[in-house]
């Protein structure tokens, strides 16, 4: 089956096509621009399919990163996946974005327990902790890095969130992924599906409630 | 006519997820999901709440529209979507979904202007727009007098509000009266039982030297608030119905007076009123009366088509196909401040599939 994966929960707009029969990545493309996910995603997807010489009607399933990640960009991926899946009549699987980055870190040679952290803006990080057996042991959560120092500071950490706060994440191995790569996301998703483990529903992991304030009591216009 | 363009339109500029399907000027489906109740307690639309709701509602609303119209997605001749103006994050959900539908179905994509859609929707009710058409566009974010000779390519602004939009004034006055959000429909209801001549509220920008086609509603809103506060301070009860009726009278008086004047000045014998405030019963009645007296034919779509919906986007999209306008590219942006004069957002260069060179340039 041909699995198309993409993710817009990190500054990378990334897409990849994977053949689940042999696990081969037929094509992938990445473009890093945190402010233009909306403009870039569909052209990147198109580039991947054309590079692989695959028609969209040949796709068997989609895998999409469900975050956590900055909301506006995150929704570009999810809205695109939902509509593509609907129009093509194929299933859409959700994958925690941090699991994709963790998979890429393993592929890059990281072993043992580690942390994945991405930039949540507002001086916070999205993070998850992985155990030696490659499973997600804790998270995803969103926190101020300072609050994580004691618990996670000693563990190796990967991702842009770790690079952003070196005073907290003191052990950032070389050669590790900074942003999401859809090739790793696709490989991870294919592995889970093959093992019969269910993936996530394609709905966003926001982790925070919407910013909304009930307005203060009505302000008078007459002088007090 | 069976050969008229069959277009699906997606609208997510504010708190309504709208999906409509139109064939030419015939409405086939108008599915709307709204998050309005979730915003009520905040006294206004909360962008993040609206965006989350759009994402959840998108696919189910598209399916509902397809079912209503009794067509298959593959029958469509194009996908239209509101590219702006509106809330950036909310627009982006609709634009992303529309691109994906257009791409998956191999249909042209049309990013269109929300305000032009508010005008074009009248074609579903009264047939093709006369050319030129004078349009009074009154909504939560806009109050403009627009003259259009071709709704797909030529919309000119004659005047607009210099401060609050008309719908905004309704919402703010309703808040002062403690009537909840959105304010327009409630004020409309209370006003029906009040005396429009009870209180003489000011008519903004109505002096002889004021700009003829511009509006101002912020002074009116303040005047109403002062009047109410003075009553409350004096320990008197506020006559909500009379305040609502007198306020509404002041708004609709200025709107219709200037609209009729614009028609007469420009020799246009049709007036179209669109946008959420066009749902106002007093505005409709007063416009009818004044247009009749001036020999102008009034066109106001039914209420459901005046507030945000997908059918209006489909109506404009269908017109784009009909008139052979250039489709949008797949890198179409959501533009929160798209000017009213930009009726749609055509591709700058060739549309996908891109050549190798272009792909190369894009990746740099
Ligand atoms: N019966 C009515 N009388 C007066 N105002 C009304 C009525 N019904 C709705 N409105 C007003 O219409 C506005 C909503 O209209 P609409 O949905 O067209 O605006 P919007 O989409 O928020 O703004 P825009 O179209 O400018 O982006 C609100 O301000 C609401 O109070
Ligand atoms: Mg509107």
XYZ file of C-alpha atoms and ligand atoms in Angstrom:
620
model
C 0.000 0.000 0.000
C 1.166 3.520 -0.722
C 1.139 5.709 2.365
C 1.386 9.488 2.011
C 2.559 11.238 5.185
C 2.844 14.910 5.991
C 3.235 17.153 9.007
C 2.896 20.891 9.636
C 3.314 20.963 13.414
C 6.929 22.145 13.352
C 8.593 24.862 11.225
C 9.072 22.224 8.501
C 6.468 21.581 5.851
C 7.308 17.978 5.117
C 5.756 15.232 2.996
C 6.830 11.708 2.065
C 5.503 8.727 0.169
C 6.217 5.249 1.510
C 5.478 1.798 0.139
C 4.348 -0.286 3.110
C 5.221 -3.568 1.332
C 8.945 -2.993 1.653
C 9.148 0.166 3.728
C 10.841 2.071 0.934
C 10.489 5.847 0.906
C 9.667 6.583 -2.741
C 9.990 10.346 -2.430
C 10.105 13.062 0.165
C 10.310 16.828 0.277
C 10.816 19.348 3.037
C 10.650 23.071 3.218
C 11.313 25.014 6.393
C 9.301 28.204 6.778
C 7.267 28.513 9.939
C 5.088 31.280 8.535
C 4.019 29.761 5.221
C 2.624 26.312 5.927
C -0.619 27.227 4.206
C 1.077 28.244 0.982
C 3.664 25.471 0.901
C 1.961 22.235 1.876
C 0.011 21.348 -1.242
C 2.860 22.172 -3.661
C 5.169 20.045 -1.489
C 2.710 17.132 -1.553
C 2.391 17.489 -5.314
C 6.156 17.505 -5.680
C 6.418 14.241 -3.743
C 3.786 12.453 -5.813
C 5.261 13.673 -9.073
C 8.807 12.768 -8.103
C 7.596 9.258 -7.288
C 5.489 9.159 -10.449
C 2.443 8.175 -8.426
C -1.118 9.357 -9.084
C -3.172 10.438 -6.100
C -5.790 7.798 -6.910
C -3.126 5.144 -6.181
C -2.766 6.237 -2.562
C -3.958 3.744 0.042
C -3.840 5.827 3.222
C -2.658 9.077 4.725
C -0.699 9.674 7.904
C -0.671 13.165 9.326
C 1.144 14.730 12.262
C -1.440 15.750 14.862
C 0.955 17.873 16.865
C 1.405 19.199 19.368
C 2.503 22.298 17.492
C 1.587 25.938 16.896
C -2.127 25.816 16.092
C -2.414 27.734 12.862
C 0.232 25.716 11.055
C -0.925 22.473 12.648
C -4.430 22.958 11.298
C -3.124 23.355 7.733
C -1.928 19.748 7.796
C -5.037 18.400 9.461
C -7.508 20.265 7.251
C -5.570 19.135 4.187
C -5.463 15.517 5.357
C -9.145 15.448 6.232
C -10.189 16.858 2.863
C -7.783 14.667 0.849
C -8.942 11.576 2.718
C -12.577 12.506 2.171
C -12.180 13.250 -1.528
C -10.026 10.196 -2.258
C -12.019 7.869 -0.015
C -8.992 6.631 1.931
C -8.299 6.403 5.688
C -6.481 9.205 7.506
C -4.292 8.195 10.452
C -3.020 10.596 13.068
C 0.497 10.372 14.497
C 1.863 12.346 17.422
C 4.414 14.696 15.865
C 6.914 14.042 18.649
C 6.744 10.292 17.927
C 7.819 11.033 14.367
C 10.818 13.032 15.579
C 11.650 10.290 18.095
C 11.611 7.733 15.302
C 13.950 9.900 13.258
C 16.287 10.154 16.261
C 16.392 6.351 16.587
C 17.061 6.072 12.865
C 19.925 8.531 13.358
C 21.433 6.218 15.966
C 20.141 7.475 19.290
C 19.549 4.678 21.794
C 18.446 4.582 25.394
C 15.929 6.946 26.954
C 15.665 10.481 25.654
C 13.403 13.509 25.368
C 11.921 15.192 22.305
C 11.135 18.889 22.627
C 9.751 21.338 20.079
C 9.125 25.066 20.278
C 5.689 25.857 21.701
C 6.380 29.627 21.564
C 5.470 31.816 24.549
C 8.654 30.545 26.209
C 7.307 27.002 26.444
C 8.126 23.662 24.837
C 6.066 20.719 23.722
C 7.813 17.606 24.964
C 7.610 13.869 25.449
C 9.932 11.370 27.097
C 10.849 8.086 25.415
C 12.109 4.956 27.169
C 14.887 2.637 26.092
C 12.399 0.341 24.361
C 11.445 3.248 22.063
C 8.006 3.749 23.525
C 6.587 7.103 24.605
C 6.792 6.995 28.399
C 5.481 10.442 29.209
C 3.793 13.278 27.321
C 3.088 14.960 25.064
C 2.831 17.968 27.322
C 3.511 21.667 27.175
C 5.602 23.344 29.868
C 8.096 26.048 30.636
C 11.546 24.543 30.124
C 12.626 25.653 33.599
C 10.061 23.340 35.141
C 11.564 20.378 33.291
C 15.206 20.933 34.207
C 15.289 18.642 37.211
C 13.317 15.795 35.652
C 14.700 15.819 32.124
C 17.843 17.914 32.198
C 20.181 14.922 32.314
C 18.538 12.965 29.464
C 19.663 13.372 25.882
C 17.222 15.664 24.149
C 16.432 16.271 20.467
C 14.355 18.794 18.576
C 14.283 22.557 18.121
C 12.835 22.985 21.610
C 15.920 21.369 23.104
C 18.265 23.516 21.017
C 16.381 26.629 22.056
C 16.945 26.106 25.793
C 20.489 24.738 26.230
C 20.524 25.813 29.879
C 17.816 23.211 30.535
C 18.527 20.576 27.897
C 22.234 20.257 28.492
C 22.725 17.029 26.554
C 21.802 17.524 22.909
C 23.572 14.901 20.766
C 25.050 15.915 17.410
C 23.404 14.961 14.130
C 19.916 14.657 15.503
C 16.736 15.975 13.835
C 15.609 19.484 14.655
C 12.187 19.450 12.977
C 9.795 16.811 11.768
C 10.600 14.692 8.735
C 7.651 13.035 7.034
C 9.828 10.130 5.904
C 10.353 9.182 9.548
C 6.721 9.857 10.330
C 5.655 7.544 7.499
C 8.076 4.820 8.607
C 6.833 5.048 12.165
C 3.185 4.939 11.072
C 3.803 1.976 8.763
C 5.526 0.100 11.580
C 2.677 0.667 13.990
C 0.092 -0.376 11.412
C 2.062 -3.520 10.554
C 2.282 -4.399 14.233
C -1.470 -4.032 14.504
C -1.233 -1.105 16.878
C -3.850 1.562 16.281
C -2.709 5.073 15.374
C -4.414 8.227 16.612
C -7.543 9.849 15.213
C -6.628 12.732 12.877
C -7.556 15.419 15.390
C -5.172 18.038 16.770
C -3.330 17.713 20.065
C -3.654 21.334 21.134
C -2.721 20.750 24.809
C -3.762 24.286 25.669
C -7.213 25.776 25.860
C -8.023 28.582 23.426
C -6.911 32.033 24.522
C -10.125 33.771 25.287
C -11.020 36.163 27.972
C -14.470 36.980 29.127
C -14.541 40.747 28.668
C -14.408 42.893 31.771
C -17.632 44.443 32.801
C -18.854 47.012 30.361
C -16.931 50.291 30.604
C -19.028 53.387 31.167
C -18.685 56.350 28.832
C -19.973 59.037 31.191
C -17.347 60.497 33.519
C -17.554 58.785 36.904
C -29.477 25.043 -17.252
C -27.549 21.801 -16.992
C -24.423 23.209 -18.642
C -24.009 26.043 -16.156
C -20.969 25.634 -13.893
C -21.494 23.392 -10.869
C -19.362 24.776 -8.060
C -18.841 23.991 -4.384
C -18.029 26.969 -2.157
C -16.341 26.968 1.237
C -16.625 29.846 3.712
C -14.679 30.046 6.997
C -13.891 33.750 7.397
C -15.550 34.143 10.788
C -17.575 31.810 13.012
C -19.659 30.035 10.361
C -18.409 26.950 8.530
C -20.404 27.223 5.334
C -20.439 24.880 2.362
C -22.730 25.613 -0.551
C -23.267 24.076 -3.956
C -24.551 26.117 -6.855
C -25.234 25.475 -10.520
C -25.035 28.808 -12.302
C -27.530 30.931 -10.384
C -29.398 27.977 -8.901
C -28.849 27.053 -5.265
C -28.530 23.301 -4.749
C -27.195 23.101 -1.184
C -26.431 25.435 1.695
C -24.947 23.649 4.709
C -23.781 25.716 7.673
C -22.226 24.749 11.006
C -21.762 27.571 13.476
C -19.717 28.083 16.613
C -21.698 31.191 17.565
C -22.866 29.740 20.893
C -19.297 29.124 22.023
C -18.464 32.819 21.545
C -21.536 34.241 23.267
C -20.086 34.450 26.749
C -16.991 36.269 25.449
C -19.102 38.996 23.876
C -17.522 38.537 20.460
C -15.971 35.971 18.158
C -12.836 34.372 19.655
C -10.588 33.555 16.687
C -8.984 30.426 18.126
C -12.350 28.943 19.098
C -13.682 29.670 15.604
C -10.659 28.070 13.912
C -10.916 24.918 16.006
C -14.595 24.623 15.208
C -13.979 25.055 11.458
C -11.521 22.170 11.402
C -13.968 19.872 13.183
C -16.924 20.857 11.027
C -15.252 20.980 7.618
C -15.590 17.455 6.214
C -19.021 16.730 7.739
C -20.344 20.019 6.333
C -18.974 19.268 2.859
C -20.599 15.837 2.990
C -23.896 17.355 4.106
C -23.819 19.785 1.189
C -23.066 16.999 -1.314
C -25.950 14.951 0.104
C -28.320 17.926 0.004
C -27.430 18.662 -3.609
C -27.584 15.013 -4.557
C -24.367 15.186 -6.535
C -20.998 13.460 -6.446
C -17.889 15.508 -5.793
C -16.541 14.344 -9.147
C -19.441 16.117 -10.919
C -18.146 19.527 -9.819
C -16.658 22.062 -12.240
C -14.694 23.919 -9.571
C -14.045 24.572 -5.890
C -14.360 28.127 -4.585
C -13.218 29.356 -1.194
C -13.165 32.599 0.740
C -9.546 33.803 0.521
C -10.310 36.961 2.557
C -11.017 39.287 4.201
C -11.664 37.698 7.583
C -9.913 36.081 10.540
C -6.545 34.799 9.331
C -6.518 31.499 11.206
C -10.138 30.776 10.382
C -9.679 31.530 6.674
C -6.682 29.221 6.535
C -8.750 26.168 7.519
C -11.136 26.704 4.619
C -8.378 27.556 2.162
C -6.382 24.443 3.117
C -9.399 22.184 2.776
C -10.480 23.765 -0.525
C -7.030 23.254 -2.013
C -7.049 19.617 -0.968
C -10.498 19.014 -2.475
C -9.546 20.768 -5.706
C -6.279 18.850 -5.906
C -7.748 15.444 -5.108
C -10.668 15.935 -7.506
C -8.616 17.589 -10.273
C -10.835 20.678 -10.295
C -9.857 24.335 -10.642
C -9.567 26.299 -7.400
C -10.966 29.826 -7.026
C -9.944 31.939 -4.040
C -12.619 34.637 -3.912
C -13.424 37.795 -1.975
C -15.874 37.443 0.913
C -17.438 40.836 0.266
C -17.970 40.235 -3.438
C -19.599 36.937 -2.421
C -22.023 38.800 -0.147
C -23.142 40.699 -3.264
C -23.093 37.823 -5.733
C -25.302 35.659 -3.521
C -28.263 37.714 -4.701
C -28.038 35.935 -8.055
C -29.367 32.830 -6.310
C -32.482 34.763 -5.333
C -33.146 37.244 -8.123
C -31.176 35.986 -11.117
C -28.150 37.610 -12.737
C -27.081 40.928 -11.256
C -27.836 43.920 -13.468
C -24.732 45.760 -14.642
C -23.843 48.007 -13.081
C -25.189 47.145 -9.629
C -25.091 49.435 -6.612
C -24.528 47.400 -3.474
C -24.883 48.395 0.143
C -22.776 45.919 2.067
C -23.508 45.927 5.773
C -22.033 43.261 8.023
C -20.179 42.668 11.261
C -16.926 43.978 9.812
C -17.961 46.224 6.918
C -20.304 48.989 5.844
C -19.662 50.035 2.275
C -21.314 51.381 -0.808
C -19.961 49.476 -3.763
C -20.511 49.947 -7.460
C -19.840 46.890 -9.593
C -20.008 46.493 -13.344
C -18.914 42.851 -13.205
C -18.864 41.025 -9.896
C -15.972 38.801 -10.993
C -13.608 41.620 -11.902
C -14.752 45.146 -11.130
C -15.877 46.307 -7.711
C -15.378 49.964 -6.857
C -15.819 51.420 -3.375
C -17.748 54.700 -3.295
C -17.681 55.031 0.471
C -17.357 53.069 3.690
C -17.556 53.448 7.423
C -14.861 55.598 8.934
C -15.123 53.821 12.311
C -17.488 51.012 13.405
C -19.321 48.761 10.970
C -23.115 48.778 11.184
C -23.243 45.233 12.576
C -20.591 46.134 15.127
C -22.781 49.034 16.301
C -25.707 46.622 16.760
C -23.476 44.267 18.726
C -22.053 47.013 20.952
C -25.418 48.596 21.720
C -26.820 45.153 22.532
C -23.973 44.682 24.967
C -24.728 47.977 26.694
C -28.351 46.891 26.961
C -27.222 43.511 28.308
C -28.904 41.616 25.477
C -26.057 39.248 24.600
C -24.179 38.457 21.391
C -24.731 38.769 18.469
C -26.754 41.904 18.990
C -28.413 42.424 15.603
C -31.191 39.859 15.795
C -32.116 40.703 19.422
C -32.261 44.429 18.794
C -34.359 43.758 15.709
C -36.839 41.796 17.869
C -37.043 44.358 20.689
C -37.287 47.226 18.237
C -40.390 45.714 16.684
C -42.231 46.522 19.930
C -40.667 49.942 20.519
C -41.202 53.495 19.301
C -38.584 54.489 16.687
C -39.324 58.168 17.338
C -38.987 57.926 21.134
C -35.402 59.190 21.261
C -33.684 61.362 18.646
C -30.280 59.701 18.271
C -27.704 61.372 15.981
C -27.279 60.531 12.294
C -23.509 60.343 11.677
C -21.859 62.105 8.695
C -25.193 63.476 7.490
C -24.324 67.165 7.303
C -24.208 68.991 3.974
C -20.402 69.130 3.996
C -19.863 65.525 5.128
C -18.674 62.920 2.613
C -21.790 61.763 0.801
C -21.162 58.015 0.853
C -19.169 57.433 4.032
C -20.671 56.239 7.296
C -19.887 56.711 10.968
C -21.566 54.734 13.730
C -19.251 55.171 16.660
C -20.753 58.512 17.716
C -24.205 56.969 17.616
C -23.092 54.050 19.747
C -21.633 56.455 22.336
C -24.774 58.592 22.302
C -26.922 55.529 22.983
C -24.619 54.424 25.798
C -24.693 57.875 27.413
C -28.445 58.028 27.205
C -28.796 54.622 28.871
C -26.287 55.414 31.596
C -27.979 58.679 32.406
C -31.232 56.789 32.911
C -29.599 54.177 35.083
C -27.907 56.826 37.214
C -31.193 58.563 37.753
C -32.523 55.245 38.997
C -34.998 55.055 36.151
C -35.821 51.976 34.178
C -34.318 51.823 30.686
C -37.029 51.487 28.034
C -35.159 48.759 26.135
C -37.685 48.507 23.318
C -37.724 52.232 22.626
C -33.927 52.470 22.780
C -33.599 49.531 20.385
C -36.153 50.970 17.968
C -34.681 54.491 18.044
C -31.118 53.241 17.612
C -32.124 50.958 14.771
C -34.004 53.813 13.137
C -30.899 56.007 13.224
C -28.733 53.309 11.591
C -31.181 52.353 8.887
C -32.072 55.980 8.148
C -28.460 56.843 7.295
C -27.790 53.613 5.415
C -30.815 53.829 3.149
C -30.580 57.590 2.603
C -26.977 57.344 1.397
C -27.607 54.234 -0.669
C -30.518 55.802 -2.529
C -28.501 58.952 -3.069
C -25.604 56.926 -4.520
C -27.982 55.244 -6.958
C -29.460 58.552 -8.073
C -26.066 60.252 -8.370
C -24.700 57.408 -10.519
C -27.815 56.786 -12.560
C -28.161 53.215 -11.272
C -31.716 51.927 -11.024
C -30.996 48.836 -8.885
C -29.895 48.603 -5.262
C -28.617 45.384 -3.750
C -28.244 45.038 0.014
C -26.040 42.289 1.397
C -24.221 41.218 4.551
C -25.553 40.132 7.951
C -27.227 43.460 8.742
C -29.337 43.093 5.598
C -31.280 40.595 7.680
C -32.613 43.580 9.673
C -36.349 43.875 9.171
C -36.480 47.659 9.527
C -33.629 48.128 7.063
C -35.462 46.001 4.525
C -38.758 47.832 4.982
C -37.241 51.302 4.918
C -35.108 50.514 1.874
C -38.154 49.145 0.077
C -40.124 52.281 0.780
C -37.374 54.716 -0.171
C -36.328 52.821 -3.280
C -39.892 52.681 -4.490
C -40.254 56.424 -4.040
C -37.036 56.993 -6.006
C -37.894 54.540 -8.777
C -35.121 52.130 -7.794
C -35.560 48.385 -7.812
C -34.439 46.800 -4.535
C -32.813 43.387 -4.354
C -32.250 41.841 -0.937
C -31.611 38.113 -0.621
C -33.526 36.081 1.948
C -32.101 36.309 5.471
C -30.261 33.001 5.476
C -28.257 34.085 2.427
C -27.364 37.471 3.989
C -25.324 36.103 6.886
C -22.133 34.158 6.156
C -22.683 30.957 4.194
C -20.998 28.775 1.604
C -23.641 29.300 -1.074
C -22.481 32.871 -1.606
C -18.941 31.653 -2.233
C -20.209 28.997 -4.626
C -22.324 31.639 -6.412
C -19.277 33.800 -7.045
C -17.158 30.765 -7.920
C -19.689 29.647 -10.485
C -19.640 33.130 -12.000
C -15.816 32.932 -12.158
C -16.025 29.698 -14.147
C -18.834 31.076 -16.330
C -16.760 34.124 -17.210
C -13.582 32.158 -17.695
C -11.626 33.893 -14.943
C -8.177 32.516 -14.119
C -8.136 29.961 -11.286
C -5.963 30.369 -8.206
C -2.686 28.574 -7.665
C -2.193 25.877 -5.057
C 0.041 28.221 -3.095
C -2.955 30.541 -2.579
C -2.690 32.508 0.684
C -5.451 33.353 3.091
C -5.432 37.170 3.172
C -7.138 38.596 6.239
C -7.230 42.082 4.725
C -7.951 41.304 1.073
C -9.201 44.626 -0.391
C -12.781 44.699 -1.635
C -11.535 45.633 -5.099
C -9.807 42.257 -5.454
C -12.724 40.051 -6.371
C -10.584 36.951 -6.565
C -6.956 35.857 -6.304
C -5.858 34.478 -9.675
C -2.590 32.597 -10.019
C 0.400 34.808 -10.769
C 1.900 32.196 -13.055
C 0.825 28.804 -14.369
C -1.214 26.552 -12.080
C -0.104 23.046 -11.051
C 1.123 20.736 -12.368
C 4.257 22.838 -12.298
C 7.118 22.294 -14.690
C 10.440 20.991 -13.451
C 12.012 24.439 -13.579
C 9.291 25.914 -11.459
C 9.600 23.141 -8.932
C 13.271 23.800 -8.807
C 12.773 27.504 -8.266
C 10.162 26.806 -5.615
C 12.504 24.628 -3.633
C 15.173 27.311 -3.460
N -31.583 41.283 12.145
C -30.421 41.933 12.238
N -30.400 43.267 12.429
C -29.227 43.940 12.524
N -28.029 43.339 12.473
C -27.999 42.009 12.306
C -29.191 41.237 12.179
N -28.825 39.940 12.022
C -27.485 39.919 12.062
N -26.983 41.155 12.240
C -25.602 41.556 12.400
O -24.845 41.097 11.304
C -23.504 40.895 11.720
C -23.022 39.583 11.183
O -23.068 39.668 9.784
P -22.041 38.863 8.891
O -22.082 37.451 9.329
O -22.279 39.176 7.474
O -20.751 39.632 9.361
P -19.303 39.087 9.424
O -19.195 37.988 8.447
O -18.979 38.866 10.846
O -18.479 40.320 8.903
P -17.832 40.518 7.456
O -18.762 39.922 6.467
O -17.720 41.993 7.345
O -16.526 39.818 7.527
C -23.473 40.945 13.231
O -22.881 42.145 13.626
C -24.952 40.896 13.606
O -25.254 41.595 14.791
Mg -19.762 38.166 6.337
